[in-house]
Amino acid sequence: MNAPVLVINCGSSSIKYALIDPAPDAPRLAGLAERLGSADARLKGINSAGGSFSHALPNADHTQVLNAILNSLEGRIPGAIGHRIVHGGEKFTQAALIDSDVISAIKATAALAPLHNPANLAGISATQKIFPALPQVAVFDTAFHQTLPVKAYRYALPENLYAEHGIRRYGFHGTSHAFVSQRAAELSPRGAGGWLTAHLGNGCSTAAVWNNRSLDTSMGLTPLEGLVMGTRSGDVDPGLHAHLHRQLGWSLDKIDDVLNKQSGLLGLSGLTNDMREVEEAAEQGHARAMLALDVFCYRIAKSLAALSCALPTLDGVIFTGGIGENSPLVRSRVISLLPHFGFALDEASNDVMIRGKEGKLDRANHQGPEAWVIPTDEEGRIAMETRQCLEAQA
Ligand code: AMP
């Protein structure tokens, strides 16, 4: 298929899109609509000349915003739509051509992602109305981690919670971990060996990837497990919920809200969920920002060390996501917490690796495991998986 793929990432009040041509150097049209359904709804994006635009779309719903997106594509007609779907449960191990069975299966998984899957389905339904003739493909955040061995995905809970209710570890950010580990396999002489990947953005997760297969990851049943994130706590004692309920009388909804929206960098620093601001405040000696940075980096290092148990050999670590791609400080701190792994970070190379640069951070002639920065491209990966899915059907 030579036509571009329109990648849609539909949230409950936002839609992210990108029009991706098969030619790697073709300009990408991309943008984001936010606050759907409110008076402030707005679509912002970039055009093929690299310029930006911003249109007010007061009270627009998903269908109206998708029509506005269509009008911003400069007359380029997509040949297919690729939808990012957060949760595919155990049913989806790869991308799937959307039909009524696939829609039913995504609905059936909604209990595991009550905030995300219904919004993703709303996006599918609106795009089917606007583009009835185009093939639409579902690309799942969880699918890449369906290769986890049972010892990595089962919690130590009674069997029926898994067998009857699907309570297990699924993992997320699959398109990002897949993209950067495959890219490292192409770029490094070590190829597709054992890679630890650290996706560090507003959401953060790590993965252990061997021969392009995910063997373990830090997120679990939900995207709350694992690392410290912008506003999410990551791992806490599972006894915390009962303790907060009994001692403070907090409801489950309140506990969920605190752990998902008021914790992480925001909770620790008391200032912000934005790592740039945390770093600036820490630099000026703000004690809680310094603590937030310490806990954030320590937990990444601890997670990478734990995940290394999944790999027969360790060929390197890959940093990606807004923080992983742009924060020499976080990368340097994490590596310095793993001295026994034999990384050899060259601080000068580390310092210049920002704003979309891709490359290795090692000192010259270093023989041990490598450290890389690889900018993620989740939209590009979704477009690629959409094409592969359609080719497999042809
Ligand atoms: P993402 O969710 O991948 O867009 O990443 C968002 C996170 O990346 C936020 O915490 C930002 O503060 C962080 N980020 C972006 N640029 C920088 C930077 N130059 N230094 C540190 N953190 C950054």
Short mmCIF file of C-alpha atoms and ligand atoms in Angstrom, two decimals:
data_model
loop_
_atom_site.label_atom_id
_atom_site.label_comp_id
_atom_site.label_asym_id
_atom_site.label_seq_id
_atom_site.Cartn_x
_atom_site.Cartn_y
_atom_site.Cartn_z
CA MET A 1 0.00 0.00 0.00
CA ASN A 2 1.55 3.28 -1.11
CA ALA A 3 -1.02 5.60 0.46
CA PRO A 4 -0.32 7.14 3.87
CA VAL A 5 -1.72 5.66 7.10
CA LEU A 6 -3.70 7.94 9.41
CA VAL A 7 -2.77 7.04 12.99
CA ILE A 8 -5.42 7.92 15.57
CA ASN A 9 -4.94 7.88 19.33
CA CYS A 10 -8.32 8.67 20.82
CA GLY A 11 -8.75 9.54 24.52
CA SER A 12 -11.95 10.51 26.32
CA SER A 13 -11.37 14.22 25.75
CA SER A 14 -8.48 14.29 23.28
CA ILE A 15 -7.48 12.94 19.86
CA LYS A 16 -3.87 12.72 18.67
CA TYR A 17 -3.28 12.05 14.99
CA ALA A 18 -0.44 11.62 12.50
CA LEU A 19 -0.55 11.03 8.76
CA ILE A 20 2.39 8.77 7.93
CA ASP A 21 3.66 8.20 4.42
CA PRO A 22 5.51 4.94 3.60
CA ALA A 23 8.51 6.99 2.35
CA PRO A 24 10.61 7.60 5.51
CA ASP A 25 11.57 11.18 4.60
CA ALA A 26 8.07 12.36 3.62
CA PRO A 27 6.79 15.23 5.81
CA ARG A 28 4.49 14.11 8.59
CA LEU A 29 1.23 15.92 9.28
CA ALA A 30 0.43 15.60 12.96
CA GLY A 31 -1.55 17.24 15.70
CA LEU A 32 -3.60 17.06 18.84
CA ALA A 33 -7.16 18.07 19.69
CA GLU A 34 -7.83 18.63 23.38
CA ARG A 35 -10.73 19.38 25.73
CA LEU A 36 -13.28 17.77 23.39
CA GLY A 37 -16.87 18.61 24.30
CA SER A 38 -15.88 21.82 26.15
CA ALA A 39 -16.08 25.46 25.05
CA ASP A 40 -12.24 25.48 24.86
CA ALA A 41 -11.93 22.52 22.48
CA ARG A 42 -9.09 23.19 20.06
CA LEU A 43 -7.15 21.39 17.30
CA LYS A 44 -3.42 22.19 17.05
CA GLY A 45 -1.07 20.70 14.50
CA ILE A 46 1.77 21.05 12.05
CA ASN A 47 1.46 21.25 8.27
CA SER A 48 3.75 19.83 5.59
CA ALA A 49 5.79 23.08 5.45
CA GLY A 50 6.59 22.66 9.15
CA GLY A 51 4.30 25.55 10.14
CA SER A 52 1.80 25.26 12.97
CA PHE A 53 -1.95 25.89 13.12
CA SER A 54 -4.54 26.13 15.89
CA HIS A 55 -8.32 26.06 15.34
CA ALA A 56 -10.96 26.64 18.01
CA LEU A 57 -13.66 23.91 17.83
CA PRO A 58 -16.06 24.90 20.65
CA ASN A 59 -18.07 21.95 22.01
CA ALA A 60 -16.88 19.67 19.19
CA ASP A 61 -17.36 15.92 19.68
CA HIS A 62 -15.14 13.11 18.33
CA THR A 63 -16.83 13.10 14.90
CA GLN A 64 -16.55 16.86 14.45
CA VAL A 65 -12.90 16.85 15.48
CA LEU A 66 -12.11 13.97 13.10
CA ASN A 67 -13.75 15.96 10.29
CA ALA A 68 -11.54 18.93 11.19
CA ILE A 69 -8.50 16.61 11.16
CA LEU A 70 -9.53 15.35 7.72
CA ASN A 71 -9.69 18.97 6.51
CA SER A 72 -6.17 19.58 7.82
CA LEU A 73 -4.62 16.76 5.74
CA GLU A 74 -3.97 19.10 2.77
CA GLY A 75 -5.96 16.89 0.42
CA ARG A 76 -3.84 13.78 1.12
CA ILE A 77 -6.11 10.75 1.36
CA PRO A 78 -5.14 8.00 3.79
CA GLY A 79 -5.24 4.39 2.56
CA ALA A 80 -5.91 2.98 6.05
CA ILE A 81 -6.46 4.02 9.64
CA GLY A 82 -4.32 2.66 12.51
CA HIS A 83 -5.88 3.03 15.97
CA ARG A 84 -3.87 2.91 19.17
CA ILE A 85 -5.83 0.70 21.56
CA VAL A 86 -4.59 0.59 25.13
CA HIS A 87 -5.71 -2.86 26.28
CA GLY A 88 -5.93 -6.00 24.18
CA GLY A 89 -6.02 -8.43 27.10
CA GLU A 90 -4.74 -11.93 26.25
CA LYS A 91 -6.72 -12.04 23.02
CA PHE A 92 -4.50 -9.77 20.93
CA THR A 93 -0.87 -10.73 20.43
CA GLN A 94 -0.56 -8.51 17.36
CA ALA A 95 -2.42 -5.84 15.39
CA ALA A 96 -5.88 -6.82 14.13
CA LEU A 97 -8.06 -5.71 11.21
CA ILE A 98 -11.12 -4.15 12.82
CA ASP A 99 -14.40 -5.98 12.29
CA SER A 100 -17.38 -6.61 14.55
CA ASP A 101 -15.58 -9.48 16.37
CA VAL A 102 -12.57 -7.29 17.13
CA ILE A 103 -14.84 -4.50 18.38
CA SER A 104 -16.64 -6.98 20.66
CA ALA A 105 -13.30 -8.25 22.00
CA ILE A 106 -12.10 -4.68 22.73
CA LYS A 107 -15.39 -4.02 24.52
CA ALA A 108 -14.97 -7.23 26.52
CA THR A 109 -11.55 -6.01 27.68
CA ALA A 110 -12.89 -2.61 28.79
CA ALA A 111 -13.14 -3.77 32.43
CA LEU A 112 -9.31 -3.91 32.45
CA ALA A 113 -8.95 -0.36 31.02
CA PRO A 114 -12.17 1.46 31.91
CA LEU A 115 -10.74 4.91 31.14
CA HIS A 116 -9.06 4.02 27.86
CA ASN A 117 -10.77 1.26 25.86
CA PRO A 118 -14.21 2.96 25.71
CA ALA A 119 -12.55 6.16 24.42
CA ASN A 120 -10.59 4.13 21.84
CA LEU A 121 -13.87 2.52 20.73
CA ALA A 122 -15.49 5.96 20.38
CA GLY A 123 -12.62 6.86 18.03
CA ILE A 124 -13.16 3.71 15.95
CA SER A 125 -16.88 4.37 15.68
CA ALA A 126 -16.37 8.02 14.60
CA THR A 127 -13.69 7.13 12.01
CA GLN A 128 -15.87 4.33 10.59
CA LYS A 129 -18.59 6.93 9.96
CA ILE A 130 -16.20 9.36 8.28
CA PHE A 131 -14.13 6.81 6.32
CA PRO A 132 -16.57 3.91 5.71
CA ALA A 133 -14.48 2.49 2.83
CA LEU A 134 -11.07 2.51 4.55
CA PRO A 135 -9.61 -0.54 6.32
CA GLN A 136 -9.06 0.16 10.03
CA VAL A 137 -6.53 -1.66 12.17
CA ALA A 138 -6.29 -1.90 15.97
CA VAL A 139 -2.73 -1.74 17.33
CA PHE A 140 -2.54 -2.67 21.02
CA ASP A 141 -0.27 -1.22 23.70
CA THR A 142 -0.27 -4.59 25.44
CA ALA A 143 0.39 -6.87 22.43
CA PHE A 144 4.21 -6.65 22.44
CA HIS A 145 4.27 -7.96 26.02
CA GLN A 146 2.16 -11.04 25.24
CA THR A 147 5.46 -12.97 24.90
CA LEU A 148 6.12 -12.65 28.66
CA PRO A 149 6.67 -16.08 30.22
CA VAL A 150 4.10 -17.15 32.78
CA LYS A 151 6.53 -16.65 35.69
CA ALA A 152 6.75 -12.97 34.72
CA TYR A 153 3.06 -12.29 34.13
CA ARG A 154 1.37 -14.14 37.02
CA TYR A 155 0.80 -12.47 40.38
CA ALA A 156 1.03 -14.73 43.44
CA LEU A 157 -2.75 -14.68 43.88
CA PRO A 158 -5.40 -17.42 43.94
CA GLU A 159 -5.70 -19.14 40.56
CA ASN A 160 -9.32 -18.17 39.92
CA LEU A 161 -8.48 -14.46 39.90
CA TYR A 162 -6.38 -15.16 36.84
CA ALA A 163 -8.50 -17.88 35.23
CA GLU A 164 -11.88 -16.21 35.69
CA HIS A 165 -11.05 -12.50 35.89
CA GLY A 166 -7.88 -12.06 33.84
CA ILE A 167 -5.90 -10.67 36.79
CA ARG A 168 -2.28 -10.84 35.57
CA ARG A 169 0.48 -8.54 34.42
CA TYR A 170 -0.05 -7.22 30.85
CA GLY A 171 2.41 -4.33 30.44
CA PHE A 172 1.94 -1.19 28.35
CA HIS A 173 3.91 1.19 26.09
CA GLY A 174 4.41 -1.89 23.88
CA THR A 175 4.75 0.05 20.61
CA SER A 176 7.50 2.20 22.15
CA HIS A 177 9.50 -0.69 23.68
CA ALA A 178 9.13 -2.60 20.39
CA PHE A 179 10.23 0.37 18.29
CA VAL A 180 13.35 1.32 20.26
CA SER A 181 14.56 -2.25 20.82
CA GLN A 182 14.20 -3.04 17.12
CA ARG A 183 16.00 0.18 16.24
CA ALA A 184 18.87 -0.71 18.63
CA ALA A 185 19.09 -4.13 16.97
CA GLU A 186 19.53 -2.32 13.61
CA LEU A 187 22.02 0.27 14.89
CA SER A 188 24.22 -1.74 17.24
CA PRO A 189 26.74 -4.40 16.16
CA ARG A 190 25.28 -6.48 18.99
CA GLY A 191 22.02 -6.84 17.04
CA ALA A 192 18.84 -8.21 18.60
CA GLY A 193 20.42 -9.49 21.80
CA GLY A 194 19.35 -8.53 25.29
CA TRP A 195 18.16 -4.95 25.70
CA LEU A 196 16.74 -3.13 28.69
CA THR A 197 14.44 -0.35 27.52
CA ALA A 198 13.41 2.64 29.66
CA HIS A 199 10.44 4.62 28.33
CA LEU A 200 10.49 7.72 30.55
CA GLY A 201 7.76 10.27 29.81
CA ASN A 202 4.68 11.33 31.74
CA GLY A 203 4.07 7.60 31.97
CA CYS A 204 7.20 5.51 32.61
CA SER A 205 7.98 1.84 32.12
CA THR A 206 10.92 -0.48 31.59
CA ALA A 207 11.13 -3.71 29.60
CA ALA A 208 13.56 -6.58 29.07
CA VAL A 209 13.68 -7.49 25.37
CA TRP A 210 15.49 -10.55 24.01
CA ASN A 211 15.63 -11.18 20.25
CA ASN A 212 12.84 -8.62 19.71
CA ARG A 213 10.58 -10.37 22.23
CA SER A 214 9.48 -8.80 25.49
CA LEU A 215 10.37 -11.07 28.43
CA ASP A 216 9.37 -8.78 31.29
CA THR A 217 8.17 -5.25 31.92
CA SER A 218 7.50 -2.96 34.86
CA MET A 219 3.81 -2.15 34.29
CA GLY A 220 1.25 -4.77 35.21
CA LEU A 221 -2.52 -5.22 35.23
CA THR A 222 -2.77 -1.44 34.89
CA PRO A 223 -0.29 1.29 33.93
CA LEU A 224 0.08 2.17 37.64
CA GLU A 225 2.57 -0.58 38.51
CA GLY A 226 6.32 -0.04 38.44
CA LEU A 227 8.27 3.19 38.15
CA VAL A 228 7.58 6.63 39.64
CA MET A 229 5.80 8.69 36.95
CA GLY A 230 4.59 12.28 36.47
CA THR A 231 1.54 11.89 38.72
CA ARG A 232 1.44 8.10 39.28
CA SER A 233 3.02 6.48 42.34
CA GLY A 234 4.23 3.30 40.65
CA ASP A 235 4.83 0.40 43.08
CA VAL A 236 3.49 0.78 46.60
CA ASP A 237 2.87 -1.81 49.27
CA PRO A 238 -0.31 -3.69 48.23
CA GLY A 239 -1.41 -3.26 51.86
CA LEU A 240 -1.60 0.51 51.36
CA HIS A 241 -5.19 0.51 50.08
CA ALA A 242 -6.53 -1.31 53.14
CA HIS A 243 -4.44 0.88 55.44
CA LEU A 244 -5.68 4.16 53.93
CA HIS A 245 -9.24 2.91 53.99
CA ARG A 246 -9.12 1.75 57.61
CA GLN A 247 -7.03 4.55 59.08
CA LEU A 248 -8.24 7.56 57.05
CA GLY A 249 -11.61 6.32 55.85
CA TRP A 250 -10.65 6.93 52.22
CA SER A 251 -12.90 5.46 49.53
CA LEU A 252 -11.50 3.30 46.71
CA ASP A 253 -12.15 6.14 44.26
CA LYS A 254 -10.17 8.57 46.41
CA ILE A 255 -7.25 6.13 46.77
CA ASP A 256 -7.27 5.50 43.01
CA ASP A 257 -7.28 9.24 42.33
CA VAL A 258 -4.41 9.94 44.76
CA LEU A 259 -2.22 7.12 43.39
CA ASN A 260 -2.90 7.98 39.73
CA LYS A 261 -3.17 11.76 39.74
CA GLN A 262 -1.57 13.24 42.85
CA SER A 263 1.52 11.10 43.37
CA GLY A 264 4.75 10.50 41.44
CA LEU A 265 6.96 13.53 40.75
CA LEU A 266 4.04 15.80 41.65
CA GLY A 267 3.38 14.15 45.01
CA LEU A 268 7.04 13.95 46.01
CA SER A 269 8.07 17.44 44.86
CA GLY A 270 4.83 19.17 45.86
CA LEU A 271 5.49 21.37 42.82
CA THR A 272 4.91 19.77 39.45
CA ASN A 273 4.67 16.59 37.37
CA ASP A 274 7.01 18.10 34.76
CA MET A 275 10.60 16.81 34.96
CA ARG A 276 12.05 20.04 33.52
CA GLU A 277 10.59 22.00 36.43
CA VAL A 278 11.66 19.33 38.95
CA GLU A 279 15.24 19.54 37.64
CA GLU A 280 15.24 23.37 37.77
CA ALA A 281 13.91 23.41 41.33
CA ALA A 282 16.40 20.71 42.43
CA GLU A 283 19.22 22.76 40.90
CA GLN A 284 18.14 25.68 43.10
CA GLY A 285 18.24 23.47 46.18
CA HIS A 286 14.50 22.76 46.60
CA ALA A 287 14.67 19.78 49.01
CA ARG A 288 11.48 18.03 47.86
CA ALA A 289 12.41 18.38 44.17
CA MET A 290 15.82 16.85 44.99
CA LEU A 291 14.06 13.99 46.74
CA ALA A 292 11.68 13.50 43.77
CA LEU A 293 14.66 13.26 41.41
CA ASP A 294 16.47 10.84 43.75
CA VAL A 295 13.48 8.52 44.12
CA PHE A 296 12.68 8.71 40.38
CA CYS A 297 16.21 7.71 39.30
CA TYR A 298 16.71 5.10 42.02
CA ARG A 299 13.49 3.34 41.09
CA ILE A 300 14.45 3.25 37.40
CA ALA A 301 17.86 1.73 38.24
CA LYS A 302 16.26 -0.78 40.61
CA SER A 303 13.74 -1.80 37.95
CA LEU A 304 16.43 -2.21 35.27
CA ALA A 305 18.53 -4.32 37.64
CA ALA A 306 15.51 -6.51 38.42
CA LEU A 307 14.56 -6.90 34.75
CA SER A 308 18.12 -7.90 33.84
CA CYS A 309 17.24 -11.28 35.46
CA ALA A 310 14.99 -11.94 32.46
CA LEU A 311 17.86 -11.67 29.94
CA PRO A 312 20.41 -14.39 29.09
CA THR A 313 22.93 -11.62 28.23
CA LEU A 314 22.84 -7.88 28.68
CA ASP A 315 23.79 -5.99 25.51
CA GLY A 316 22.64 -2.55 26.53
CA VAL A 317 20.14 -0.08 27.91
CA ILE A 318 18.01 2.27 25.81
CA PHE A 319 16.56 5.55 27.08
CA THR A 320 13.49 6.99 25.36
CA GLY A 321 10.37 9.16 26.00
CA GLY A 322 10.37 12.89 26.82
CA ILE A 323 12.66 12.46 29.85
CA GLY A 324 14.77 9.60 28.47
CA GLU A 325 15.44 11.55 25.26
CA ASN A 326 16.06 14.96 26.86
CA SER A 327 17.49 14.59 30.34
CA PRO A 328 21.25 13.93 30.51
CA LEU A 329 20.93 14.30 34.30
CA VAL A 330 18.44 11.43 34.70
CA ARG A 331 20.39 9.16 32.32
CA SER A 332 23.67 9.85 34.09
CA ARG A 333 22.15 9.30 37.56
CA VAL A 334 20.53 6.01 36.51
CA ILE A 335 23.73 4.65 34.97
CA SER A 336 25.76 5.69 38.03
CA LEU A 337 23.41 3.60 40.19
CA LEU A 338 24.30 0.46 38.18
CA PRO A 339 28.11 0.32 38.55
CA HIS A 340 28.26 -3.51 38.59
CA PHE A 341 26.70 -3.69 35.09
CA GLY A 342 29.84 -2.31 33.44
CA PHE A 343 28.35 0.62 31.53
CA ALA A 344 30.85 3.37 30.67
CA LEU A 345 28.99 6.62 30.09
CA ASP A 346 30.81 9.40 28.28
CA GLU A 347 29.38 12.51 29.95
CA ALA A 348 30.20 14.75 26.96
CA SER A 349 28.24 12.46 24.57
CA ASN A 350 25.44 12.21 27.13
CA ASP A 351 25.16 16.00 27.50
CA VAL A 352 24.56 16.66 23.79
CA MET A 353 22.04 13.85 23.29
CA ILE A 354 18.82 15.91 23.47
CA ARG A 355 15.91 17.05 21.26
CA GLY A 356 15.42 14.05 19.03
CA LYS A 357 19.08 12.99 18.68
CA GLU A 358 19.81 9.30 18.39
CA GLY A 359 23.09 7.70 19.43
CA LYS A 360 25.35 5.85 21.80
CA LEU A 361 26.58 7.33 25.09
CA ASP A 362 29.62 5.13 25.65
CA ARG A 363 33.28 6.05 26.08
CA ALA A 364 35.50 5.13 23.09
CA ASN A 365 36.51 1.47 22.79
CA HIS A 366 34.14 0.43 25.56
CA GLN A 367 33.55 -3.35 25.55
CA GLY A 368 30.72 -3.70 28.11
CA PRO A 369 26.99 -3.24 27.67
CA GLU A 370 26.03 -0.20 25.62
CA ALA A 371 23.88 2.80 26.59
CA TRP A 372 21.73 4.41 23.90
CA VAL A 373 19.30 7.24 23.44
CA ILE A 374 16.73 6.32 20.80
CA PRO A 375 13.81 8.72 20.20
CA THR A 376 10.64 6.71 20.22
CA ASP A 377 8.18 6.78 17.33
CA GLU A 378 4.96 5.20 18.52
CA GLU A 379 2.96 6.66 15.62
CA GLY A 380 5.51 5.35 13.08
CA ARG A 381 5.37 1.91 14.67
CA ILE A 382 1.53 1.91 14.65
CA ALA A 383 1.59 2.86 10.93
CA MET A 384 4.09 0.06 10.22
CA GLU A 385 2.03 -2.53 12.12
CA THR A 386 -1.11 -1.32 10.30
CA ARG A 387 0.58 -1.89 6.94
CA GLN A 388 1.90 -5.31 7.98
CA CYS A 389 -1.55 -6.36 9.19
CA LEU A 390 -3.14 -5.34 5.87
CA GLU A 391 -0.41 -7.05 3.83
CA ALA A 392 -0.93 -10.25 5.83
CA GLN A 393 -4.65 -10.14 4.95
CA ALA A 394 -4.04 -9.56 1.23
P1 AMP B 1 6.33 12.51 27.15
O1 AMP B 1 5.17 11.98 27.96
O2 AMP B 1 7.13 11.43 26.49
O3 AMP B 1 5.94 13.62 26.23
O4 AMP B 1 7.35 13.18 28.21
C1 AMP B 1 6.97 14.24 29.02
C2 AMP B 1 8.05 14.45 30.09
O5 AMP B 1 9.31 14.74 29.43
C3 AMP B 1 7.77 15.61 31.03
O6 AMP B 1 8.05 15.24 32.37
C4 AMP B 1 8.78 16.65 30.58
O7 AMP B 1 9.16 17.51 31.62
C5 AMP B 1 9.95 15.77 30.16
N1 AMP B 1 10.92 16.53 29.38
C6 AMP B 1 10.77 17.09 28.16
N2 AMP B 1 11.89 17.80 27.84
C7 AMP B 1 12.76 17.69 28.89
C8 AMP B 1 14.07 18.18 29.18
N3 AMP B 1 14.71 18.95 28.31
N4 AMP B 1 14.64 17.83 30.37
C9 AMP B 1 13.99 17.06 31.25
N5 AMP B 1 12.74 16.56 31.04
C10 AMP B 1 12.15 16.86 29.88
#
